[in-house]
Structure formats: structure tokens, C-alpha cells
Amino acid sequence: MKLTLRRRLAVAATLGLALLAGSACGAVTPASTAANGDGGGFQLAGYIKDAVEKGEPLKIRLSYHDPSLAFAVPIRQGMERGAKELGVEAQMIGPTGGNAADQVAELQTLINQKQIHGLAVSSASNDALKPVIAQAYDAGIPIISFNTNNPESKQMGFVGQDLVASGESLAKELLGVLKGKKGKVVVVSVDSGAGWSNDRFTGFQTGLKDSGLQVVGPVNTGNEPSAAYNTIESTMAAQSDAIALVSLDCCSFTAGAKWLQQSGKAGKIHSVGFDVQPQTVDYLKGGVVDLTISQGPAEQGYQAVKLLADYLKNGTEIKDVDTGALVVTRDNVATVPVEG
């Protein structure tokens, strides 16, 4: 049985190189690396091969850029469902507060300890995480990105929403809500410098091209609720003629909605954003915000585990998984799972 598995891994690796030449972008096979420019091929670490062959419990870690965020809750739930279904040990890790250096240090420790068999990373900073993603890849640890894409890295695949496309979708929905009205649109984000935020904002700007709307921001609110509220309050006071408040994430969206409600601006200033937190549902039902876009966080956690587990156990090629962009309004919110 042991010899058969080694032979199967070798055959899978050979086929991976052959398939890469004609494969679609985003599909990565066990030995596929041409897209990463090293030409050497991914080689599974010896200790991981041994663990697979011996049927030892496989340890998968999902490194989320800030597990303290409310959005981490459904991701963790999806991860736990995948671990139970696929018979692996999965755990969410990551730095509270979203510090990139802390995330890198934690991952480096895991890689050097040689006690994990698969990694999924949601980058606090694309540039900061590229080297450690490469380190994992070169060490023979299967590594993918989830939630936040890092396409210029050595990731073997991505699970999550196409962030640029989701930004364009948000712009399209905003135009529908405004119905031709012109004016200032204030954009906020809990981390305006993050790669995911930049991608969404890029798509949003593209979607508003030639619309005649004046975009202000993105304004960085930070993740702490009261600080985010205060930032939005002061920003909107300075932009008192704004016709819309747009968020690039879940948490600045609920902070903005709270300000709209408490300032008496609900229904006077349009608001759109992302994710389906419990507070977001209440604000939607109450008419405080117009709509939100869900990216399926539970599915992101589940699919991240599944990609890695299927690869390790069966040699299944790793392909990108797009969890989509579902527009949620007060008319359909009751049918959409709450993300938190």
C-alpha cells in the first residue's frame, strides 16, 4: 500500500506538469509551478508524504488576517464543517488587530516546526506575505490563499470573491439606487491600505467611470467600532453634501449605518456595502441601508479546507474557487444566511 501511494504521488506530479501547459488560469496541479516562474515544480515535503501514507491526522491551518473581526466567525464555522466532513484537523490562526509582521512571524514558526500539512492564508498585506507564502511553498507545504487574493505570490490557488469584480458590482448597484442623481460619494474602509480594500476600490472606481459622481476616499476608519463611528461622523460632517456613504467591508458598513441612524440621515443618504452581519440585517430591514453584497464567508472556510484535504489525500488538482457576489436587499435578506 505504501509503494502504491508513492507511485500515485509521482504520477500525479508528472501529470501536473503536463496539464499546466493547457490548463486554465487558476488551476494548479501537484507539481505545477510554471506560473510562478521557478520551473522546478512543487515538491511535497517528505514529512507530509509520510503522514499521508501512514494515515496520520492531517493538520490544516487557516491564517486569517484578523480573527477578531466579526467576519471571521462564519469563516471559522465553514472551516470546522469542512474539517469534520473530511476528517482533518483544521484551526484558524492569525494576529488580532491585523498586524502583517505578526502574521508573518506566526507562519514562519509553523513552517519551521514542520508540524502542519497544509496552509491557507488571508493576507494582512500582500507584499508582506509574499515571502512567507514562498517559504511555505518551497518547504513543500501546500499553500493557498482565501478571502484575500495574493496572485503575485506562490499561492497554489485562491478561494474567495473576485474582489475587483465585487467592487464593480457594488458600483453598479449604487448607480441603480441613485437613479441618476449626481454628487459626492464617500467611501470608507476599516483598512484602506490593505490589498483586499485596494482591489475592491479599484473595481468600484471602474464601475463609476463616466458616472459624474465625485468619489471621496477611501477613508480609513480602523476596526475598533467606536473609533470607526467617530471617523465616519467627522468625515460626513466635512462632506455634508454627500449623497451616498459606501463601505468596502462589513465593519465600517455597520459603523456607517449606526451613524446614519443616530444622525437622522437614514433614507436621506444612500448606503451600500458588504457582508451580512446580524447588525446589517437589522439595518436593511429598517431601511437604514439600501443593500449589501455577500461573499459567502462560510463557503470560503469550507472550500479552503476541502481544496487542501482533497489535494493531500487524493492528489486532486487545486483550482481557484469563486464564492461569488450575492446582492442582498430587504426583499431577500430573510433567505440569506447571516454571516456571524
mmCIF file of C-alpha atoms in Angstrom:
data_model
loop_
_atom_site.group_PDB
_atom_site.id
_atom_site.type_symbol
_atom_site.label_atom_id
_atom_site.label_comp_id
_atom_site.label_asym_id
_atom_site.label_seq_id
_atom_site.Cartn_x
_atom_site.Cartn_y
_atom_site.Cartn_z
ATOM 1 C CA MET A 1 0.000 0.000 0.000
ATOM 2 C CA LYS A 2 2.845 2.369 0.827
ATOM 3 C CA LEU A 3 4.565 1.763 -2.507
ATOM 4 C CA THR A 4 1.311 2.276 -4.370
ATOM 5 C CA LEU A 5 0.740 5.674 -2.762
ATOM 6 C CA ARG A 6 4.301 6.830 -3.529
ATOM 7 C CA ARG A 7 3.822 5.759 -7.126
ATOM 8 C CA ARG A 8 0.487 7.574 -7.289
ATOM 9 C CA LEU A 9 2.055 10.784 -5.974
ATOM 10 C CA ALA A 10 4.835 10.561 -8.545
ATOM 11 C CA VAL A 11 2.373 10.019 -11.392
ATOM 12 C CA ALA A 12 0.204 12.901 -10.167
ATOM 13 C CA ALA A 13 3.239 15.154 -10.147
ATOM 14 C CA THR A 14 4.189 14.205 -13.705
ATOM 15 C CA LEU A 15 0.655 14.717 -14.964
ATOM 16 C CA GLY A 16 0.533 18.074 -13.168
ATOM 17 C CA LEU A 17 3.383 19.439 -15.291
ATOM 18 C CA ALA A 18 1.793 18.178 -18.471
ATOM 19 C CA LEU A 19 -1.614 19.577 -17.664
ATOM 20 C CA LEU A 20 -0.323 23.015 -16.727
ATOM 21 C CA ALA A 21 0.611 23.899 -20.292
ATOM 22 C CA GLY A 22 -3.013 23.730 -21.402
ATOM 23 C CA SER A 23 -4.823 24.464 -18.173
ATOM 24 C CA ALA A 24 -6.975 27.489 -17.433
ATOM 25 C CA CYS A 25 -5.629 30.221 -15.183
ATOM 26 C CA GLY A 26 -6.149 29.348 -11.536
ATOM 27 C CA ALA A 27 -5.763 25.582 -11.853
ATOM 28 C CA VAL A 28 -2.705 24.225 -10.092
ATOM 29 C CA THR A 29 -1.723 20.564 -10.015
ATOM 30 C CA PRO A 30 0.575 18.872 -7.510
ATOM 31 C CA ALA A 31 3.758 19.692 -9.423
ATOM 32 C CA SER A 32 2.633 22.800 -11.226
ATOM 33 C CA THR A 33 4.841 25.870 -10.832
ATOM 34 C CA ALA A 34 5.474 27.290 -14.267
ATOM 35 C CA ALA A 35 3.172 30.193 -13.465
ATOM 36 C CA ASN A 36 5.388 31.041 -10.525
ATOM 37 C CA GLY A 37 8.467 31.270 -12.697
ATOM 38 C CA ASP A 38 10.723 28.848 -10.824
ATOM 39 C CA GLY A 39 10.358 25.942 -13.252
ATOM 40 C CA GLY A 40 11.268 23.441 -10.537
ATOM 41 C CA GLY A 41 7.864 22.070 -9.719
ATOM 42 C CA PHE A 42 6.172 21.845 -6.349
ATOM 43 C CA GLN A 43 7.555 19.003 -4.264
ATOM 44 C CA LEU A 44 5.526 17.793 -1.303
ATOM 45 C CA ALA A 45 7.615 17.742 1.875
ATOM 46 C CA GLY A 46 8.820 14.311 2.951
ATOM 47 C CA TYR A 47 7.255 14.537 6.399
ATOM 48 C CA ILE A 48 3.895 15.371 4.803
ATOM 49 C CA LYS A 49 4.152 12.408 2.395
ATOM 50 C CA ASP A 50 4.881 10.149 5.343
ATOM 51 C CA ALA A 51 1.897 11.492 7.289
ATOM 52 C CA VAL A 52 -0.411 10.907 4.328
ATOM 53 C CA GLU A 53 0.854 7.379 3.724
ATOM 54 C CA LYS A 54 0.598 6.418 7.386
ATOM 55 C CA GLY A 55 -2.925 7.818 7.639
ATOM 56 C CA GLU A 56 -1.938 10.258 10.362
ATOM 57 C CA PRO A 57 -4.303 13.149 11.172
ATOM 58 C CA LEU A 58 -3.621 15.937 8.686
ATOM 59 C CA LYS A 59 -3.205 19.383 10.216
ATOM 60 C CA ILE A 60 -4.509 22.313 8.170
ATOM 61 C CA ARG A 61 -4.260 25.903 9.323
ATOM 62 C CA LEU A 62 -6.242 28.889 8.055
ATOM 63 C CA SER A 63 -4.291 32.069 8.776
ATOM 64 C CA TYR A 64 -6.835 34.905 8.762
ATOM 65 C CA HIS A 65 -5.528 38.462 8.735
ATOM 66 C CA ASP A 66 -7.573 39.403 11.825
ATOM 67 C CA PRO A 67 -9.553 36.658 13.652
ATOM 68 C CA SER A 68 -11.092 39.301 15.943
ATOM 69 C CA LEU A 69 -13.245 40.582 13.078
ATOM 70 C CA ALA A 70 -16.888 39.534 13.085
ATOM 71 C CA PHE A 71 -16.386 38.255 9.538
ATOM 72 C CA ALA A 72 -14.041 35.565 10.899
ATOM 73 C CA VAL A 73 -16.916 33.817 12.680
ATOM 74 C CA PRO A 74 -18.652 32.315 9.617
ATOM 75 C CA ILE A 75 -15.278 31.505 8.024
ATOM 76 C CA ARG A 76 -14.392 29.509 11.137
ATOM 77 C CA GLN A 77 -17.774 27.781 11.046
ATOM 78 C CA GLY A 78 -17.230 26.733 7.436
ATOM 79 C CA MET A 79 -13.711 25.569 8.274
ATOM 80 C CA GLU A 80 -14.994 23.411 11.142
ATOM 81 C CA ARG A 81 -17.669 21.895 8.930
ATOM 82 C CA GLY A 82 -15.060 21.014 6.311
ATOM 83 C CA ALA A 83 -12.704 19.519 8.894
ATOM 84 C CA LYS A 84 -15.425 17.294 10.323
ATOM 85 C CA GLU A 85 -16.657 16.200 6.908
ATOM 86 C CA LEU A 86 -13.186 15.478 5.500
ATOM 87 C CA GLY A 87 -11.565 14.039 8.604
ATOM 88 C CA VAL A 88 -8.745 16.544 9.118
ATOM 89 C CA GLU A 89 -7.611 18.804 11.952
ATOM 90 C CA ALA A 90 -8.272 22.427 10.991
ATOM 91 C CA GLN A 91 -7.707 25.544 13.060
ATOM 92 C CA MET A 92 -7.951 29.281 12.439
ATOM 93 C CA ILE A 93 -4.917 31.316 13.455
ATOM 94 C CA GLY A 94 -3.816 34.898 12.864
ATOM 95 C CA PRO A 95 -2.928 38.189 14.533
ATOM 96 C CA THR A 96 -5.532 40.129 16.494
ATOM 97 C CA GLY A 97 -5.573 43.606 15.013
ATOM 98 C CA GLY A 98 -4.370 42.591 11.553
ATOM 99 C CA ASN A 99 -0.634 43.226 12.016
ATOM 100 C CA ALA A 100 1.211 41.851 8.982
ATOM 101 C CA ALA A 101 4.522 41.357 10.815
ATOM 102 C CA ASP A 102 2.789 39.266 13.483
ATOM 103 C CA GLN A 103 1.084 37.150 10.831
ATOM 104 C CA VAL A 104 4.406 36.546 9.063
ATOM 105 C CA ALA A 105 6.155 35.589 12.306
ATOM 106 C CA GLU A 106 3.415 33.133 13.258
ATOM 107 C CA LEU A 107 3.517 31.470 9.846
ATOM 108 C CA GLN A 108 7.306 31.246 9.826
ATOM 109 C CA THR A 109 7.194 29.443 13.161
ATOM 110 C CA LEU A 110 4.671 26.926 11.843
ATOM 111 C CA ILE A 111 6.682 26.302 8.693
ATOM 112 C CA ASN A 112 9.930 25.789 10.584
ATOM 113 C CA GLN A 113 8.341 23.427 13.101
ATOM 114 C CA LYS A 114 7.264 21.055 10.285
ATOM 115 C CA GLN A 115 4.091 20.139 12.120
ATOM 116 C CA ILE A 116 1.471 21.303 9.616
ATOM 117 C CA HIS A 117 0.413 19.678 6.365
ATOM 118 C CA GLY A 118 -1.483 22.452 4.569
ATOM 119 C CA LEU A 119 -1.870 26.235 4.797
ATOM 120 C CA ALA A 120 -4.487 28.732 3.672
ATOM 121 C CA VAL A 121 -3.650 32.416 4.084
ATOM 122 C CA SER A 122 -5.708 35.596 4.081
ATOM 123 C CA SER A 123 -3.020 38.265 3.791
ATOM 124 C CA ALA A 124 -2.899 41.262 6.104
ATOM 125 C CA SER A 125 -0.605 42.770 3.451
ATOM 126 C CA ASN A 126 0.025 41.215 0.057
ATOM 127 C CA ASP A 127 3.602 42.482 -0.154
ATOM 128 C CA ALA A 128 4.468 41.407 3.390
ATOM 129 C CA LEU A 129 3.020 37.916 2.966
ATOM 130 C CA LYS A 130 4.543 37.072 -0.427
ATOM 131 C CA PRO A 131 7.898 35.938 1.013
ATOM 132 C CA VAL A 132 6.364 33.691 3.676
ATOM 133 C CA ILE A 133 3.964 32.171 1.127
ATOM 134 C CA ALA A 134 7.023 31.410 -0.997
ATOM 135 C CA GLN A 135 8.754 29.972 2.077
ATOM 136 C CA ALA A 136 5.887 27.553 2.676
ATOM 137 C CA TYR A 137 5.741 26.599 -0.990
ATOM 138 C CA ASP A 138 9.493 25.976 -1.180
ATOM 139 C CA ALA A 139 9.305 23.934 2.034
ATOM 140 C CA GLY A 140 6.840 21.604 0.326
ATOM 141 C CA ILE A 141 3.740 22.720 2.229
ATOM 142 C CA PRO A 142 0.639 23.064 0.013
ATOM 143 C CA ILE A 143 -0.432 26.690 0.327
ATOM 144 C CA ILE A 144 -3.418 28.600 -0.984
ATOM 145 C CA SER A 145 -4.952 31.999 -0.324
ATOM 146 C CA PHE A 146 -8.525 32.529 0.821
ATOM 147 C CA ASN A 147 -10.712 35.595 1.332
ATOM 148 C CA THR A 148 -7.913 37.931 0.152
ATOM 149 C CA ASN A 149 -6.138 37.008 -3.060
ATOM 150 C CA ASN A 150 -2.359 37.271 -3.478
ATOM 151 C CA PRO A 151 -1.981 36.489 -7.194
ATOM 152 C CA GLU A 152 1.655 37.591 -7.497
ATOM 153 C CA SER A 153 2.749 35.128 -4.811
ATOM 154 C CA LYS A 154 3.495 31.399 -4.949
ATOM 155 C CA GLN A 155 -0.006 30.521 -3.788
ATOM 156 C CA MET A 156 -1.324 27.356 -5.432
ATOM 157 C CA GLY A 157 -4.897 28.600 -5.658
ATOM 158 C CA PHE A 158 -7.427 31.079 -4.277
ATOM 159 C CA VAL A 159 -10.789 30.622 -2.550
ATOM 160 C CA GLY A 160 -12.958 33.697 -2.297
ATOM 161 C CA GLN A 161 -14.709 36.504 -4.044
ATOM 162 C CA ASP A 162 -13.225 38.232 -7.072
ATOM 163 C CA LEU A 163 -12.657 41.466 -5.183
ATOM 164 C CA VAL A 164 -12.235 43.759 -8.187
ATOM 165 C CA ALA A 165 -15.402 42.349 -9.749
ATOM 166 C CA SER A 166 -17.258 42.740 -6.448
ATOM 167 C CA GLY A 167 -16.247 46.403 -6.335
ATOM 168 C CA GLU A 168 -17.634 46.870 -9.833
ATOM 169 C CA SER A 169 -20.840 45.127 -8.757
ATOM 170 C CA LEU A 170 -21.188 47.490 -5.813
ATOM 171 C CA ALA A 171 -20.762 50.481 -8.112
ATOM 172 C CA LYS A 172 -23.421 49.128 -10.460
ATOM 173 C CA GLU A 173 -25.843 48.622 -7.579
ATOM 174 C CA LEU A 174 -25.159 52.124 -6.242
ATOM 175 C CA LEU A 175 -25.941 53.644 -9.633
ATOM 176 C CA GLY A 176 -29.234 51.776 -9.597
ATOM 177 C CA VAL A 177 -30.051 53.094 -6.133
ATOM 178 C CA LEU A 178 -29.146 56.707 -7.010
ATOM 179 C CA LYS A 179 -31.243 56.662 -10.200
ATOM 180 C CA GLY A 180 -29.188 59.294 -11.997
ATOM 181 C CA LYS A 181 -28.623 61.578 -9.012
ATOM 182 C CA LYS A 182 -25.198 63.300 -9.029
ATOM 183 C CA GLY A 183 -22.992 64.385 -6.141
ATOM 184 C CA LYS A 184 -20.375 63.219 -3.643
ATOM 185 C CA VAL A 185 -19.950 59.569 -2.694
ATOM 186 C CA VAL A 186 -17.941 58.958 0.485
ATOM 187 C CA VAL A 187 -16.107 55.618 0.571
ATOM 188 C CA VAL A 188 -14.882 54.087 3.854
ATOM 189 C CA SER A 189 -12.802 51.033 4.775
ATOM 190 C CA VAL A 190 -11.503 49.507 8.004
ATOM 191 C CA ASP A 191 -8.106 49.206 6.323
ATOM 192 C CA SER A 192 -7.779 51.364 3.233
ATOM 193 C CA GLY A 193 -4.184 50.237 2.696
ATOM 194 C CA ALA A 194 -4.940 46.509 2.577
ATOM 195 C CA GLY A 195 -4.777 44.629 -0.697
ATOM 196 C CA TRP A 196 -8.390 43.487 -0.498
ATOM 197 C CA SER A 197 -9.529 47.078 0.082
ATOM 198 C CA ASN A 198 -7.466 48.373 -2.833
ATOM 199 C CA ASP A 199 -8.887 45.703 -5.130
ATOM 200 C CA ARG A 200 -12.473 46.495 -4.229
ATOM 201 C CA PHE A 201 -11.892 50.224 -4.536
ATOM 202 C CA THR A 202 -10.267 49.735 -7.948
ATOM 203 C CA GLY A 203 -13.326 47.845 -9.141
ATOM 204 C CA PHE A 204 -15.639 50.431 -7.599
ATOM 205 C CA GLN A 205 -13.870 53.273 -9.404
ATOM 206 C CA THR A 206 -14.048 51.372 -12.679
ATOM 207 C CA GLY A 207 -17.760 50.804 -12.185
ATOM 208 C CA LEU A 208 -18.384 54.533 -11.650
ATOM 209 C CA LYS A 209 -16.343 55.677 -14.643
ATOM 210 C CA ASP A 210 -18.151 58.433 -16.565
ATOM 211 C CA SER A 211 -20.959 58.423 -13.973
ATOM 212 C CA GLY A 212 -20.388 62.054 -12.998
ATOM 213 C CA LEU A 213 -20.191 61.113 -9.308
ATOM 214 C CA GLN A 214 -17.416 62.573 -7.144
ATOM 215 C CA VAL A 215 -15.711 59.902 -5.047
ATOM 216 C CA VAL A 216 -14.249 60.964 -1.686
ATOM 217 C CA GLY A 217 -11.905 58.451 -0.049
ATOM 218 C CA PRO A 218 -11.402 55.712 0.719
ATOM 219 C CA VAL A 219 -11.341 56.960 4.298
ATOM 220 C CA ASN A 220 -9.600 54.644 6.772
ATOM 221 C CA THR A 221 -11.833 54.009 9.805
ATOM 222 C CA GLY A 222 -9.901 51.283 11.602
ATOM 223 C CA ASN A 223 -11.618 48.237 13.067
ATOM 224 C CA GLU A 224 -12.497 49.441 16.583
ATOM 225 C CA PRO A 225 -16.267 50.207 16.469
ATOM 226 C CA SER A 226 -16.346 53.487 18.398
ATOM 227 C CA ALA A 227 -13.288 54.838 16.576
ATOM 228 C CA ALA A 228 -14.803 53.844 13.229
ATOM 229 C CA TYR A 229 -18.047 55.595 14.159
ATOM 230 C CA ASN A 230 -16.220 58.760 15.166
ATOM 231 C CA THR A 231 -14.192 58.796 11.959
ATOM 232 C CA ILE A 232 -17.309 58.450 9.867
ATOM 233 C CA GLU A 233 -19.090 61.108 11.868
ATOM 234 C CA SER A 234 -16.284 63.642 11.351
ATOM 235 C CA THR A 235 -15.881 62.706 7.695
ATOM 236 C CA MET A 236 -19.557 63.129 6.939
ATOM 237 C CA ALA A 237 -19.604 66.456 8.788
ATOM 238 C CA ALA A 238 -16.866 67.641 6.434
ATOM 239 C CA GLN A 239 -18.763 66.234 3.455
ATOM 240 C CA SER A 240 -22.212 67.410 4.466
ATOM 241 C CA ASP A 241 -23.451 67.480 0.878
ATOM 242 C CA ALA A 242 -22.622 63.800 0.233
ATOM 243 C CA ILE A 243 -25.437 61.783 -1.314
ATOM 244 C CA ALA A 244 -24.071 58.323 -0.518
ATOM 245 C CA LEU A 245 -21.939 56.503 2.045
ATOM 246 C CA VAL A 246 -20.219 53.407 0.657
ATOM 247 C CA SER A 247 -18.297 50.786 2.625
ATOM 248 C CA LEU A 248 -15.736 48.297 1.299
ATOM 249 C CA ASP A 249 -16.235 45.840 4.167
ATOM 250 C CA CYS A 250 -18.580 44.574 6.856
ATOM 251 C CA CYS A 251 -17.463 46.569 9.848
ATOM 252 C CA SER A 252 -17.153 50.100 8.519
ATOM 253 C CA PHE A 253 -20.542 49.414 6.907
ATOM 254 C CA THR A 254 -22.261 48.766 10.234
ATOM 255 C CA ALA A 255 -20.451 51.752 11.797
ATOM 256 C CA GLY A 256 -21.701 53.925 8.952
ATOM 257 C CA ALA A 257 -25.213 52.568 9.292
ATOM 258 C CA LYS A 258 -25.178 53.352 13.002
ATOM 259 C CA TRP A 259 -24.179 56.931 12.199
ATOM 260 C CA LEU A 260 -26.928 57.239 9.591
ATOM 261 C CA GLN A 261 -29.497 56.037 12.085
ATOM 262 C CA GLN A 262 -28.355 58.171 15.017
ATOM 263 C CA SER A 263 -27.828 61.313 12.946
ATOM 264 C CA GLY A 264 -31.263 61.138 11.361
ATOM 265 C CA LYS A 265 -29.724 60.778 7.889
ATOM 266 C CA ALA A 266 -31.194 57.319 7.212
ATOM 267 C CA GLY A 267 -33.201 57.480 3.986
ATOM 268 C CA LYS A 268 -31.623 60.824 3.067
ATOM 269 C CA ILE A 269 -28.126 59.491 2.350
ATOM 270 C CA HIS A 270 -27.947 56.216 0.463
ATOM 271 C CA SER A 271 -25.670 53.490 1.806
ATOM 272 C CA VAL A 272 -24.316 50.263 0.284
ATOM 273 C CA GLY A 273 -21.600 47.894 1.467
ATOM 274 C CA PHE A 274 -20.536 44.327 2.053
ATOM 275 C CA ASP A 275 -21.435 41.224 4.038
ATOM 276 C CA VAL A 276 -24.462 40.079 6.021
ATOM 277 C CA GLN A 277 -23.677 40.604 9.682
ATOM 278 C CA PRO A 278 -26.600 40.431 12.170
ATOM 279 C CA GLN A 279 -26.485 44.233 12.556
ATOM 280 C CA THR A 280 -26.506 44.618 8.773
ATOM 281 C CA VAL A 281 -29.680 42.557 8.580
ATOM 282 C CA ASP A 282 -31.365 44.851 11.100
ATOM 283 C CA TYR A 283 -30.251 47.965 9.232
ATOM 284 C CA LEU A 284 -31.519 46.524 5.955
ATOM 285 C CA LYS A 285 -34.889 45.607 7.401
ATOM 286 C CA GLY A 286 -35.149 49.048 8.987
ATOM 287 C CA GLY A 287 -34.410 50.873 5.745
ATOM 288 C CA VAL A 288 -31.219 52.441 7.117
ATOM 289 C CA VAL A 289 -29.071 50.995 4.303
ATOM 290 C CA ASP A 290 -30.053 50.116 0.755
ATOM 291 C CA LEU A 291 -28.246 46.833 0.078
ATOM 292 C CA THR A 292 -25.212 44.722 0.792
ATOM 293 C CA ILE A 293 -23.158 42.163 -1.110
ATOM 294 C CA SER A 294 -22.414 38.766 0.393
ATOM 295 C CA GLN A 295 -19.232 36.868 -0.454
ATOM 296 C CA GLY A 296 -20.099 33.578 1.235
ATOM 297 C CA PRO A 297 -17.573 33.526 4.109
ATOM 298 C CA ALA A 298 -18.667 30.142 5.445
ATOM 299 C CA GLU A 299 -18.117 28.689 1.985
ATOM 300 C CA GLN A 300 -14.658 30.258 1.905
ATOM 301 C CA GLY A 301 -13.687 28.449 5.107
ATOM 302 C CA TYR A 302 -15.168 25.172 3.917
ATOM 303 C CA GLN A 303 -13.648 25.267 0.444
ATOM 304 C CA ALA A 304 -10.191 26.236 1.755
ATOM 305 C CA VAL A 305 -10.141 23.085 3.884
ATOM 306 C CA LYS A 306 -11.578 20.975 1.088
ATOM 307 C CA LEU A 307 -9.024 22.074 -1.519
ATOM 308 C CA LEU A 308 -6.115 21.228 0.757
ATOM 309 C CA ALA A 309 -7.599 17.992 2.116
ATOM 310 C CA ASP A 310 -8.504 16.673 -1.352
ATOM 311 C CA TYR A 311 -5.046 17.547 -2.632
ATOM 312 C CA LEU A 312 -3.272 15.821 0.231
ATOM 313 C CA LYS A 313 -5.459 12.730 0.384
ATOM 314 C CA ASN A 314 -6.232 12.176 -3.290
ATOM 315 C CA GLY A 315 -3.802 14.279 -5.322
ATOM 316 C CA THR A 316 -6.766 16.325 -6.627
ATOM 317 C CA GLU A 317 -5.575 19.368 -8.556
ATOM 318 C CA ILE A 318 -6.040 22.708 -6.843
ATOM 319 C CA LYS A 319 -8.323 25.141 -8.675
ATOM 320 C CA ASP A 320 -9.499 28.623 -7.767
ATOM 321 C CA VAL A 321 -12.958 28.739 -6.195
ATOM 322 C CA ASP A 322 -15.011 31.914 -6.702
ATOM 323 C CA THR A 323 -17.555 32.230 -3.891
ATOM 324 C CA GLY A 324 -19.452 34.888 -5.840
ATOM 325 C CA ALA A 325 -21.199 38.185 -5.135
ATOM 326 C CA LEU A 326 -24.820 37.936 -3.989
ATOM 327 C CA VAL A 327 -26.748 41.201 -3.802
ATOM 328 C CA VAL A 328 -28.852 41.279 -0.631
ATOM 329 C CA THR A 329 -31.723 43.738 -0.130
ATOM 330 C CA ARG A 330 -34.505 43.984 2.424
ATOM 331 C CA ASP A 331 -36.624 41.934 -0.005
ATOM 332 C CA ASN A 332 -34.394 38.836 0.015
ATOM 333 C CA VAL A 333 -32.390 39.192 3.242
ATOM 334 C CA ALA A 334 -34.580 36.667 5.063
ATOM 335 C CA THR A 335 -33.400 33.957 2.648
ATOM 336 C CA VAL A 336 -29.663 34.661 3.038
ATOM 337 C CA PRO A 337 -27.539 33.070 5.795
ATOM 338 C CA VAL A 338 -26.327 35.554 8.410
ATOM 339 C CA GLU A 339 -22.532 35.859 8.393
ATOM 340 C CA GLY A 340 -21.761 35.963 12.063
#
